[in-house]
Coordinates of C-alpha atoms in Angstrom, one line a residue:
M1 CA 70.5 98.7 30.7
S2 CA 73.0 100.7 32.5
R3 CA 71.3 104.1 33.9
A4 CA 74.2 106.3 33.0
R5 CA 74.4 105.3 29.3
P6 CA 71.3 104.6 28.0
I7 CA 71.1 105.2 24.1
N8 CA 70.6 109.1 23.7
C9 CA 68.0 110.3 20.9
I10 CA 66.7 113.5 20.1
I11 CA 63.0 112.9 19.5
P12 CA 61.0 112.6 22.8
P13 CA 59.0 109.1 23.0
Y14 CA 55.8 111.3 23.4
I15 CA 56.2 112.5 20.0
L16 CA 56.8 109.5 18.3
D17 CA 54.0 108.0 20.0
K18 CA 51.8 110.9 18.5
L19 CA 52.7 110.0 15.2
L20 CA 51.5 106.2 15.7
D21 CA 48.2 107.9 15.7
S22 CA 48.7 109.5 12.5
E23 CA 46.0 108.9 9.8
D24 CA 48.9 108.7 7.0
S25 CA 50.0 105.1 7.0
E26 CA 53.6 106.4 6.1
V27 CA 53.8 108.6 9.2
R28 CA 52.9 105.5 11.1
R29 CA 55.3 103.2 9.9
A30 CA 57.9 105.5 10.1
A31 CA 57.2 106.0 13.9
L32 CA 57.0 102.4 14.2
D33 CA 60.2 101.4 12.8
T34 CA 62.0 104.3 14.6
L35 CA 61.0 103.1 17.9
L36 CA 61.9 99.7 17.1
V37 CA 65.3 101.0 15.8
T38 CA 65.7 103.1 19.3
A39 CA 64.8 99.9 21.3
R40 CA 67.4 97.5 19.5
L41 CA 70.1 100.4 19.5
R42 CA 69.4 100.5 23.4
G43 CA 69.9 97.1 24.1
E44 CA 72.8 96.8 22.0
R45 CA 74.4 99.8 23.6
A46 CA 73.6 97.9 27.1
V47 CA 75.8 95.1 26.0
R48 CA 78.2 96.8 24.8
A49 CA 79.0 98.7 27.8
S50 CA 80.1 95.6 29.9
F51 CA 82.9 95.1 27.3
A52 CA 83.8 98.8 26.5
G53 CA 87.3 100.5 27.3
A54 CA 88.4 103.8 26.8
A55 CA 87.9 104.8 23.1
A56 CA 91.6 105.5 21.3
P57 CA 92.2 108.9 21.0
G58 CA 92.1 110.4 17.9
D59 CA 92.8 114.0 17.6
G60 CA 89.0 114.8 17.2
R61 CA 89.1 113.4 13.7
R62 CA 85.7 113.8 11.8
T63 CA 84.8 110.8 9.2
V64 CA 81.2 110.3 8.2
F65 CA 79.8 107.0 6.7
D66 CA 76.9 106.7 4.5
C67 CA 74.5 103.9 5.6
E68 CA 72.3 104.1 2.2
Q69 CA 69.2 103.4 4.4
A70 CA 70.6 100.0 6.2
E71 CA 70.4 99.6 9.7
T72 CA 73.6 98.3 10.2
L73 CA 77.0 100.2 10.8
S74 CA 79.1 97.4 9.4
S75 CA 78.0 97.7 5.4
A76 CA 78.2 101.6 5.8
V77 CA 80.7 103.2 3.2
L78 CA 82.9 105.9 3.7
A79 CA 81.5 109.3 2.7
R80 CA 84.0 111.9 4.1
P81 CA 87.0 111.9 6.1
E82 CA 88.4 114.6 8.0
D83 CA 91.0 115.8 5.1
G84 CA 88.4 115.2 2.2
P85 CA 86.7 117.6 0.3
E86 CA 83.2 118.7 0.0
V87 CA 80.7 116.0 -1.5
A88 CA 77.9 115.9 -3.5
D89 CA 75.4 114.8 -0.8
P90 CA 74.4 117.5 1.3
S91 CA 73.5 115.2 4.2
V92 CA 77.2 114.1 4.6
N93 CA 78.6 118.0 4.7
R94 CA 76.1 119.1 7.1
A95 CA 77.0 116.5 9.7
F96 CA 80.8 116.6 8.9
D97 CA 80.3 120.8 9.8
A98 CA 78.2 120.0 12.6
L99 CA 80.5 117.7 14.2
G100 CA 83.1 120.2 13.2
L101 CA 81.6 123.3 14.7
T102 CA 80.7 121.2 17.8
R103 CA 84.2 119.9 18.3
D104 CA 85.4 123.5 17.9
F105 CA 83.3 125.0 20.4
Y106 CA 84.5 122.9 23.1
K107 CA 87.9 123.2 22.3
E108 CA 87.8 127.3 21.8
V109 CA 85.5 128.2 24.7
F110 CA 86.1 125.2 27.3
Q111 CA 89.3 124.1 26.2
R112 CA 88.1 120.6 26.0
N113 CA 89.7 118.1 23.5
S114 CA 86.6 116.3 21.9
V115 CA 83.9 114.8 23.8
D116 CA 85.9 112.7 26.2
D117 CA 88.8 115.3 26.5
R118 CA 91.2 112.8 25.0
G119 CA 90.8 113.5 21.5
M120 CA 87.8 111.1 20.9
R121 CA 87.0 110.4 16.8
L122 CA 83.8 111.9 15.9
D123 CA 82.2 109.1 13.4
G124 CA 78.8 110.2 11.6
Y125 CA 76.7 107.9 10.1
V126 CA 74.1 109.4 7.6
H127 CA 71.3 107.9 5.9
F128 CA 70.8 105.3 8.7
G129 CA 67.9 103.1 7.9
F130 CA 64.7 104.0 6.0
Q131 CA 62.8 106.9 7.0
V132 CA 63.9 106.8 10.7
N133 CA 62.8 110.3 12.5
N134 CA 65.7 110.1 14.8
A135 CA 69.2 111.0 15.9
F136 CA 71.3 109.0 17.7
W137 CA 74.2 109.0 19.9
D138 CA 74.9 105.2 21.0
G139 CA 78.2 106.0 23.2
R140 CA 80.6 106.1 20.4
Q141 CA 79.3 107.4 17.1
M142 CA 76.1 109.6 15.7
L143 CA 73.4 108.1 13.9
F144 CA 71.1 110.4 11.4
G145 CA 68.1 109.1 10.3
D146 CA 66.4 110.8 6.9
G147 CA 63.0 111.8 8.4
D148 CA 59.9 110.7 7.3
G149 CA 59.6 113.9 4.9
K150 CA 56.2 114.8 6.5
E151 CA 56.7 115.3 10.1
F152 CA 60.5 115.1 10.2
S153 CA 63.0 116.3 7.8
N154 CA 66.2 115.0 7.6
L155 CA 68.2 114.9 11.0
T156 CA 71.5 116.4 9.7
G157 CA 69.6 119.9 9.3
S158 CA 69.9 121.0 12.5
L159 CA 72.9 122.6 14.2
E160 CA 71.7 122.1 17.6
V161 CA 70.2 118.7 17.2
I162 CA 73.9 117.4 16.5
A163 CA 75.4 119.5 18.9
H164 CA 73.0 118.2 21.6
E165 CA 73.7 114.4 20.6
L166 CA 77.4 115.0 20.9
T167 CA 76.9 116.8 24.7
H168 CA 75.7 113.4 25.8
G169 CA 79.0 112.3 25.3
V170 CA 80.6 114.9 27.2
T171 CA 78.3 114.1 30.0
D172 CA 78.9 110.5 29.8
N173 CA 82.4 111.7 30.6
T174 CA 82.0 114.2 33.2
S175 CA 78.9 114.1 35.8
E176 CA 77.5 110.7 34.0
F177 CA 74.1 111.8 35.1
E178 CA 72.1 108.5 35.4
Y179 CA 69.5 108.6 32.8
H180 CA 65.9 108.9 34.9
N181 CA 63.9 111.1 37.0
Q182 CA 65.4 114.3 37.8
S183 CA 69.3 113.1 36.9
G184 CA 68.2 112.1 33.8
A185 CA 66.4 115.5 32.8
L186 CA 69.6 117.4 33.6
N187 CA 71.4 114.8 31.3
E188 CA 68.6 115.9 28.6
S189 CA 68.7 119.7 29.7
M190 CA 72.7 119.6 29.5
S191 CA 72.7 118.5 25.7
D192 CA 69.9 121.5 25.1
V193 CA 71.9 123.9 26.9
F194 CA 75.3 123.3 24.9
G195 CA 73.5 122.6 22.0
S196 CA 71.7 125.9 21.7
L197 CA 75.6 127.7 22.7
V198 CA 77.2 125.6 20.0
K199 CA 74.5 127.1 17.7
Q200 CA 74.9 130.6 19.0
W201 CA 78.6 130.3 19.1
S202 CA 78.6 129.9 15.2
L203 CA 76.2 132.5 14.6
K204 CA 77.9 134.8 17.1
Q205 CA 74.6 135.8 18.6
T206 CA 73.8 137.2 22.1
A207 CA 71.6 135.8 24.6
E208 CA 68.8 138.3 23.6
E209 CA 69.4 137.7 19.9
A210 CA 69.5 134.0 20.2
D211 CA 65.9 132.0 19.3
W212 CA 66.2 129.3 22.2
L213 CA 64.8 127.0 19.9
I214 CA 65.7 122.9 19.8
G215 CA 64.7 121.2 16.6
A216 CA 63.0 123.6 14.4
D217 CA 65.0 123.2 11.9
V218 CA 64.0 119.1 11.4
W219 CA 60.4 119.0 12.7
T220 CA 57.2 119.4 11.1
P221 CA 58.7 121.2 8.0
G222 CA 54.9 122.0 7.1
I223 CA 54.3 124.5 10.3
G224 CA 56.5 127.3 11.0
G225 CA 57.4 128.9 14.3
D226 CA 57.4 125.7 16.3
A227 CA 60.1 123.3 17.8
L228 CA 60.3 120.4 19.8
R229 CA 61.6 122.5 22.8
S230 CA 61.9 126.2 24.1
M231 CA 64.1 126.6 26.6
K232 CA 62.9 130.1 26.7
D233 CA 59.3 129.4 27.1
P234 CA 59.1 125.9 27.9
G235 CA 55.6 124.3 27.2
H236 CA 54.9 126.8 24.3
A237 CA 57.4 125.2 21.8
F238 CA 54.4 124.1 20.0
D239 CA 50.6 123.6 20.0
N240 CA 48.9 122.3 17.1
P241 CA 46.0 119.3 16.6
Q242 CA 48.1 116.3 15.5
F243 CA 50.7 117.2 18.7
G244 CA 48.4 118.7 21.1
K245 CA 50.5 121.3 23.3
D246 CA 53.9 121.4 24.2
P247 CA 54.0 119.4 27.8
Q248 CA 57.3 120.6 29.3
P249 CA 57.2 122.2 32.7
D250 CA 58.9 125.6 33.2
R251 CA 58.9 125.4 37.3
M252 CA 58.9 122.9 40.1
S253 CA 55.5 123.4 41.0
K254 CA 54.6 122.0 37.3
F255 CA 56.8 119.2 37.8
I256 CA 55.4 116.1 35.7
H257 CA 55.9 112.7 37.8
L258 CA 55.8 109.4 35.6
P259 CA 57.0 106.1 36.1
D260 CA 60.6 105.5 35.9
A261 CA 60.5 103.0 32.6
K262 CA 61.1 103.2 29.2
R263 CA 57.0 104.1 28.6
G264 CA 57.3 106.8 31.1
D265 CA 60.3 108.6 29.5
F266 CA 62.6 107.3 32.4
G267 CA 60.7 109.3 34.9
G268 CA 60.0 112.2 32.3
V269 CA 63.6 113.2 31.3
H270 CA 62.4 115.2 28.1
Y271 CA 59.5 116.6 30.0
N272 CA 61.2 118.1 33.3
S273 CA 64.3 118.8 31.4
G274 CA 62.1 122.3 30.8
I275 CA 62.7 123.6 34.4
P276 CA 66.8 123.6 34.2
N277 CA 66.5 124.8 30.5
K278 CA 64.3 127.7 32.0
A279 CA 66.7 128.2 34.7
F280 CA 69.8 128.5 32.4
F281 CA 67.7 130.8 29.4
L282 CA 67.2 133.2 32.8
T283 CA 70.8 133.1 34.0
A284 CA 72.0 133.9 30.8
Q285 CA 69.4 136.8 30.2
H286 CA 70.2 138.4 33.4
I287 CA 73.8 138.3 32.8
G288 CA 73.7 139.2 29.2
G289 CA 75.8 139.0 26.4
F290 CA 77.1 136.1 25.0
A291 CA 75.7 133.1 26.4
W292 CA 78.6 130.8 26.2
E293 CA 80.9 133.0 28.1
A294 CA 79.9 133.4 31.8
A295 CA 76.5 131.6 32.0
G296 CA 78.1 128.6 30.0
T297 CA 81.3 128.7 31.7
I298 CA 79.2 128.3 35.1
W299 CA 77.2 125.4 33.9
Y300 CA 80.3 123.7 32.1
E301 CA 82.2 123.8 35.3
S302 CA 79.3 122.7 37.2
L303 CA 78.7 119.7 34.8
K304 CA 82.3 118.8 35.5
A305 CA 81.8 119.1 39.2
S306 CA 78.6 117.1 39.5
S307 CA 77.5 113.5 40.4
A308 CA 75.8 110.6 38.8
Q309 CA 73.0 111.0 41.1
D310 CA 72.6 114.6 41.5
Q311 CA 69.1 116.2 41.9
F312 CA 67.8 119.6 40.4
E313 CA 68.8 121.2 43.9
D314 CA 72.0 119.8 44.0
F315 CA 73.0 120.9 40.9
A316 CA 71.7 124.5 41.5
G317 CA 74.1 124.6 44.3
T318 CA 76.7 123.7 42.2
T319 CA 76.0 126.4 39.6
F320 CA 76.0 128.8 42.8
Q321 CA 79.1 127.8 43.9
K322 CA 81.0 127.9 40.9
A323 CA 79.6 131.1 39.8
G324 CA 81.0 132.7 43.3
E325 CA 84.1 131.0 42.2
L326 CA 84.6 131.9 39.1
F327 CA 83.4 135.7 39.5
G328 CA 83.1 136.3 43.0
A329 CA 81.0 135.9 46.1
G330 CA 78.0 138.6 45.7
S331 CA 78.7 139.1 41.7
A332 CA 76.1 140.1 39.6
E333 CA 76.7 136.5 38.0
Q334 CA 76.2 134.3 40.9
S335 CA 73.2 136.9 41.7
A336 CA 71.9 135.8 38.2
V337 CA 72.4 132.2 39.2
L338 CA 70.4 132.5 42.0
S339 CA 67.8 134.7 40.9
A340 CA 67.1 132.1 37.6
W341 CA 66.6 128.8 40.2
Q342 CA 64.2 130.7 42.5
E343 CA 62.3 131.6 39.4
V344 CA 61.6 128.0 38.7
E345 CA 61.3 127.1 42.1
V346 CA 64.4 125.1 42.8
P347 CA 66.1 125.4 46.1
V348 CA 69.4 126.5 45.9
K349 CA 71.9 124.5 48.4
G350 CA 74.7 126.5 49.9
V351 CA 73.0 129.9 50.1
P352 CA 74.4 131.7 53.2
T353 CA 71.3 132.7 55.5
G354 CA 70.1 136.4 55.1
V355 CA 71.6 136.9 51.6
A356 CA 68.7 135.3 49.4
R357 CA 66.4 138.0 49.2
V358 CA 68.8 140.6 48.8
R359 CA 70.5 138.9 45.6
R360 CA 67.3 137.7 44.2
F361 CA 66.2 141.3 44.3
A362 CA 69.4 142.4 42.1
A363 CA 69.3 139.7 39.9
N364 CA 65.7 139.9 38.7
G365 CA 66.4 143.7 38.3
N366 CA 69.5 142.6 36.0
G367 CA 67.8 142.8 32.2
A368 CA 64.4 142.1 33.6
T369 CA 63.5 145.6 34.4
G370 CA 66.4 147.6 33.2
R371 CA 67.6 148.9 36.5
G372 CA 70.5 145.6 36.2
D373 CA 73.3 147.9 36.6
G374 CA 72.6 149.3 39.7
Q375 CA 71.1 146.3 41.8
A376 CA 74.3 144.5 40.5
A377 CA 76.6 147.2 41.8
L378 CA 74.5 147.1 44.9
A379 CA 75.3 142.8 45.4
R380 CA 78.9 143.7 44.5
Q381 CA 78.7 146.3 47.6
I382 CA 77.0 143.9 49.6
G383 CA 79.4 141.2 48.9
A384 CA 82.6 143.6 49.4
L385 CA 81.1 144.8 52.6
N386 CA 80.4 141.0 53.9
D387 CA 84.5 140.6 53.0
K388 CA 85.6 143.5 55.2
I389 CA 83.2 142.1 58.0
S390 CA 84.9 138.7 58.1
E391 CA 88.3 140.5 57.9
L392 CA 87.4 143.0 60.8
A393 CA 86.3 139.8 63.0
K394 CA 89.2 138.2 62.1
D395 CA 91.2 141.2 63.4
M396 CA 89.1 141.5 66.5
A397 CA 89.5 137.6 67.2
A398 CA 93.5 138.5 66.9
L399 CA 93.2 141.3 69.2
K400 CA 91.6 139.4 71.9
G401 CA 94.2 136.5 71.6
A402 CA 96.9 139.3 72.1
K403 CA 95.3 140.0 75.5

């Protein structure tokens, strides 16, 4: 299996494992079928990766097919093309609309031309399999299960889930974060970040107004107020007798070490993604306003600048650097990035010696205490002073040379 390009799916394996212990035989069967389908798709993508070439450009055109509960795509029937009208099947329309919203978000916010930035076609397959509890990105298209109707509703029912999966395609075509350990957790986190941003952008919500939940609309329809993950509060997305307590950590001191194998969630990629998720949430909160503007741009530019094997510390350093390039050294935005990573206990590469404490204080004040404007202004003044000191040093060196 290619580390960089696995089969990507929204439901963590620890959730499906819990369903295997359900007292309901239908729920157990659906969970087992989902695990088997996932394993098969993973194998198919691994084989295909050896022969795959670049996808033909298609101007990001959407096409939705109906698998009619089959587990093969070759027999799927066309349900709605790009220029087609709304149809009677709500699953088709939800998939069609979500593919378009995600495509339009990347185009309007980041000037990206579909997931590969070359106009890749966006194909979606609804009613994939019988009661499959998952949604997949297989490297070429989206597949949506109908859910078992008890623990999961139809997987087309969540915009951030669909945007999450398509963002795996963006990661495939930028950093290619390898899908294991910390780089794999970054891979999952990027999908949560931009999945949430697509939802916020579509609703025109500020960082403060957003719920920062992933999958609340499709998981446990009989239980209100829970979700698969919470970016705002990792570890508190759910807590119930059937699934237990959300296992995600929110800082490095709680990092979960698991085997780098399928049964270990490839080193805990769905667990430890909570740490960079929380860092993004904190950055967006410290900056305020619409999260896709400043914080989203910093993360997107950092995703493009990252490498496949980067660890949390590497990515943290990249976001700090990009924040400085985009908004200026010592800016409130750069301070917010630094503070966020410090709060989740991830060291930030590239921070000049002697300024970390000042910038952390400035960023922590912004939004968290109500004194953000003054502290952010202080950070900008310090940055300006550093620039003047540098200019003065150059002048003194020039004078010495003249003598």
